[in-house]
XYZ file of C-alpha atoms in Angstrom:
301
model
C -64.681 34.145 91.762
C -61.994 36.313 90.206
C -62.459 40.055 90.433
C -63.284 40.133 86.755
C -64.357 37.705 84.057
C -61.894 35.481 82.211
C -62.158 33.964 78.726
C -60.055 33.215 75.692
C -60.651 35.800 72.987
C -59.817 35.654 69.263
C -56.212 36.443 68.357
C -55.044 39.607 66.583
C -54.033 37.579 63.515
C -57.555 36.152 63.217
C -58.932 39.603 62.362
C -59.435 40.288 58.627
C -56.326 41.829 57.070
C -58.279 44.888 55.883
C -59.544 45.545 59.409
C -56.052 45.246 60.872
C -54.743 47.680 58.274
C -57.392 50.265 59.170
C -56.576 49.869 62.869
C -52.902 50.469 62.125
C -53.827 53.606 60.169
C -55.694 54.900 63.242
C -52.745 54.274 65.578
C -49.988 55.172 63.139
C -46.597 53.547 62.591
C -45.725 49.899 61.998
C -47.006 46.977 64.043
C -44.724 45.875 66.892
C -46.834 43.582 69.112
C -50.204 43.054 70.721
C -51.059 42.123 74.310
C -54.478 40.437 74.342
C -56.926 41.069 77.189
C -58.399 37.779 78.326
C -61.377 39.082 80.229
C -64.985 40.027 79.722
C -67.816 38.243 77.961
C -67.494 39.083 74.304
C -66.294 37.161 71.271
C -64.470 40.242 69.977
C -60.716 40.743 69.911
C -59.495 43.030 72.715
C -55.958 44.048 73.555
C -53.250 46.686 73.625
C -51.647 47.107 70.192
C -48.187 48.685 70.144
C -46.705 50.284 67.027
C -43.576 52.285 66.282
C -45.688 55.414 66.980
C -47.309 54.408 70.257
C -50.000 52.118 71.609
C -53.782 51.902 71.824
C -56.408 49.609 73.272
C -58.275 47.928 70.426
C -61.631 46.152 70.373
C -62.487 44.551 67.037
C -64.951 42.047 65.630
C -65.157 40.473 62.193
C -68.503 40.460 60.417
C -68.837 36.653 60.564
C -68.013 36.325 64.280
C -70.547 36.545 67.122
C -73.393 38.853 65.900
C -74.177 40.180 69.403
C -70.504 41.104 69.954
C -70.499 43.100 66.722
C -73.723 44.828 67.754
C -72.309 45.713 71.190
C -69.130 47.094 69.633
C -71.121 49.424 67.390
C -73.279 50.493 70.335
C -70.170 51.318 72.357
C -68.841 53.492 69.527
C -71.924 55.691 69.740
C -71.669 56.076 73.512
C -67.933 56.776 73.800
C -68.061 59.490 71.156
C -69.815 61.685 73.757
C -68.170 60.609 77.018
C -65.861 62.883 79.071
C -62.298 61.645 79.603
C -62.816 61.853 83.380
C -64.835 58.637 83.349
C -63.974 56.787 80.107
C -61.012 56.281 77.743
C -60.592 58.734 74.876
C -61.490 57.526 71.373
C -58.637 57.486 68.860
C -60.474 55.877 65.977
C -63.728 54.210 64.916
C -63.809 51.752 62.014
C -66.941 50.175 60.564
C -66.370 48.287 57.328
C -68.080 45.471 55.447
C -65.554 43.021 56.943
C -66.193 44.116 60.545
C -65.765 46.927 63.057
C -63.093 48.202 65.427
C -62.813 50.734 68.221
C -59.380 52.244 68.871
C -59.066 53.757 72.342
C -56.556 55.417 74.603
C -54.493 52.743 76.367
C -54.914 53.524 80.066
C -51.854 52.585 82.109
C -53.618 51.404 85.240
C -54.695 48.386 87.262
C -57.959 46.543 87.740
C -59.158 46.632 91.355
C -59.777 43.519 93.387
C -56.396 41.844 93.832
C -57.094 42.461 96.650
C -59.814 45.081 97.097
C -58.559 48.151 98.962
C -60.282 51.108 100.577
C -58.329 53.487 98.296
C -59.588 51.715 95.167
C -63.160 51.688 96.471
C -62.998 55.427 97.172
C -61.636 56.018 93.653
C -64.519 54.029 92.158
C -67.018 55.866 94.350
C -65.665 59.218 93.133
C -66.147 58.213 89.499
C -69.623 56.859 90.204
C -70.445 60.212 91.764
C -69.291 62.008 88.599
C -71.234 59.535 86.477
C -74.342 60.159 88.554
C -74.276 63.859 87.632
C -73.402 63.405 83.946
C -76.334 63.799 81.569
C -76.866 60.910 79.192
C -76.257 61.456 75.459
C -79.315 62.150 73.344
C -80.927 59.042 71.945
C -79.679 56.665 74.625
C -82.297 54.107 75.687
C -84.076 54.846 78.950
C -83.515 52.402 81.826
C -87.203 52.405 82.774
C -87.946 50.619 79.494
C -84.705 48.947 78.389
C -83.962 47.185 81.704
C -87.309 45.371 81.477
C -87.973 42.477 81.690
C -84.389 41.483 82.624
C -84.447 43.246 85.991
C -88.017 42.282 86.902
C -87.857 38.487 86.995
C -89.439 37.735 90.375
C -92.839 36.893 88.929
C -91.240 34.367 86.560
C -89.083 32.947 89.348
C -92.155 32.552 91.575
C -93.812 30.424 88.878
C -90.739 28.241 88.255
C -90.479 25.395 90.794
C -86.789 24.767 90.060
C -85.745 28.421 90.439
C -87.948 28.872 93.486
C -86.622 25.766 95.236
C -82.996 26.861 94.780
C -83.448 30.185 96.551
C -82.201 30.643 100.124
C -85.064 30.105 102.577
C -84.898 33.704 103.791
C -85.438 34.975 100.238
C -88.108 32.466 99.241
C -90.144 33.322 102.352
C -90.188 36.988 101.318
C -91.489 36.423 97.785
C -94.607 38.517 98.373
C -92.384 41.455 99.413
C -90.141 40.982 96.371
C -93.141 40.991 94.028
C -94.383 44.209 95.647
C -90.952 45.890 95.454
C -90.607 44.832 91.807
C -93.518 47.072 90.837
C -91.487 50.143 91.841
C -88.497 49.304 89.645
C -89.380 51.415 86.552
C -89.998 54.559 88.618
C -86.817 54.208 90.690
C -84.488 53.796 87.676
C -86.069 56.557 85.571
C -83.834 59.611 85.056
C -81.557 61.590 82.726
C -77.987 60.675 83.759
C -75.816 58.079 82.087
C -75.613 54.548 83.473
C -72.729 52.244 82.606
C -74.809 49.168 83.529
C -71.852 46.784 83.787
C -69.463 48.252 86.385
C -67.261 45.459 87.740
C -63.539 44.950 88.341
C -62.515 44.030 84.796
C -64.393 47.077 83.475
C -62.527 49.469 85.809
C -58.988 50.784 85.427
C -57.383 52.849 88.207
C -54.455 55.109 87.369
C -52.931 57.692 89.726
C -55.829 57.224 92.113
C -58.474 57.906 89.467
C -60.909 55.214 88.346
C -62.170 55.145 84.786
C -64.766 52.778 83.405
C -64.303 50.818 80.179
C -66.649 48.652 78.076
C -69.763 50.780 77.514
C -72.086 48.838 75.147
C -74.847 48.525 77.754
C -74.973 52.236 78.639
C -78.443 53.660 79.296
C -80.196 56.789 80.509
C -81.491 56.548 84.064
C -81.389 57.648 87.689
C -78.218 58.495 89.648
C -76.374 55.637 91.386
C -78.277 52.797 89.681
C -74.860 51.278 88.891
C -73.995 50.870 92.584
C -76.297 47.933 93.488
C -75.029 46.157 90.362
C -71.373 46.662 91.341
C -71.382 45.583 94.985
C -72.267 41.871 94.508
C -69.239 41.439 92.234
C -67.010 42.984 94.929
C -68.309 40.639 97.626
C -68.143 37.607 95.307
C -64.474 38.295 94.542
C -63.301 38.515 98.145
C -64.003 42.167 98.911
C -66.230 43.629 101.616
C -69.854 42.529 101.725
C -72.504 44.634 100.038
C -73.735 45.841 103.435
C -70.209 46.729 104.580
C -69.308 48.592 101.390
C -72.465 50.677 100.963
C -71.621 53.293 103.680
C -68.320 54.076 101.930
C -70.235 55.008 98.771
C -72.693 57.067 100.836
C -69.692 59.237 101.785
C -69.527 60.156 98.083
C -73.233 60.955 97.717
C -74.881 57.574 97.197
C -78.456 57.359 98.502
C -79.392 55.263 101.555
C -79.683 51.570 100.783
C -83.453 51.564 101.440
C -84.011 54.041 98.590
C -82.409 51.605 96.152
C -84.229 48.440 97.250
C -86.090 48.046 93.920
C -82.749 48.133 92.049
C -81.067 45.756 94.505
C -84.023 43.380 94.269
C -84.205 43.763 90.495
C -80.535 42.954 89.951
C -80.829 39.928 92.230
C -83.772 38.669 90.180
C -81.785 39.177 86.967
C -78.786 37.223 88.258
C -80.837 34.377 89.722
C -82.862 33.975 86.527
C -79.874 34.350 84.173
C -77.545 31.925 85.987
C -80.065 29.126 85.412
C -80.325 29.637 81.648
C -78.490 27.414 79.118
C -74.825 28.116 78.509
C -73.930 30.284 75.505
C -71.234 28.347 73.594
C -69.356 31.451 72.461
C -69.423 32.972 75.983
C -68.098 30.216 78.267
C -68.157 30.911 81.975
C -70.916 33.520 81.857
C -73.430 31.482 83.881
C -70.842 30.595 86.523
C -69.903 34.274 86.797
C -73.567 35.248 87.225
C -74.116 32.488 89.795
C -71.187 33.694 91.893
C -72.735 37.173 92.125
C -76.297 35.985 92.651
C -75.910 34.926 96.288
C -74.400 38.254 97.477
C -77.122 40.091 95.556
C -79.836 37.930 97.137
C -78.334 38.593 100.548
């Protein structure tokens, strides 16, 4: 599995002319070029747009494109308006018109981790996760204890599904009674008042001058510190980095709790991945199930 997620997104010229004009107003100057970002699971346009005045990272979705992508873009606008620049890109413009919506952001000159994974990059990510885990969530953000259900509590459904149950590694299937017991603790463990990114992975991280910042915030929630960590580590292992067990102590150096304290989150994310990877493909989001399947086995481990 690649360190991030790859897909073909819509082109800049496919955006409605009115929406492109508003984006140019937000950046300033005349259009020079765009460099599309072919990663992530969204049907929106995403890329760096350069003008005679500078450049910005743009995410945009026309009204008649994928409805969920438009919804996520609007949700991200609300979150980023309150985020500190230490952990997220600065907002340069928000556009929400009848023809669609666009988010114009600071273009971070950095690299995605994972090609290959390095200890320096992992420490940078751990530092930002530590900051995130002490940053209060914006008012009105959905609480994890409610909004992560039922997606992160799928073991009962998996136990009733012969196909899903049969595909599990023997060591996991034999512990189903333990998993069902641990699942009951999930809402209490994720409850809290700090902000959660809820989709930290390589293609949603940019590292510049040793500092990691997280991008793509539509799934942000309010919850307990370090809930993002168990959801990050399987993607690192699946893309050739250290195993979840090997990486966890590095994050403990930055304040992460012991692995045992996060077992309900680890178990919950594993149940989400195993359930989701078996669902039908979404035509507008090709590759999503394969991406989830690649992370499921490290998470189950």
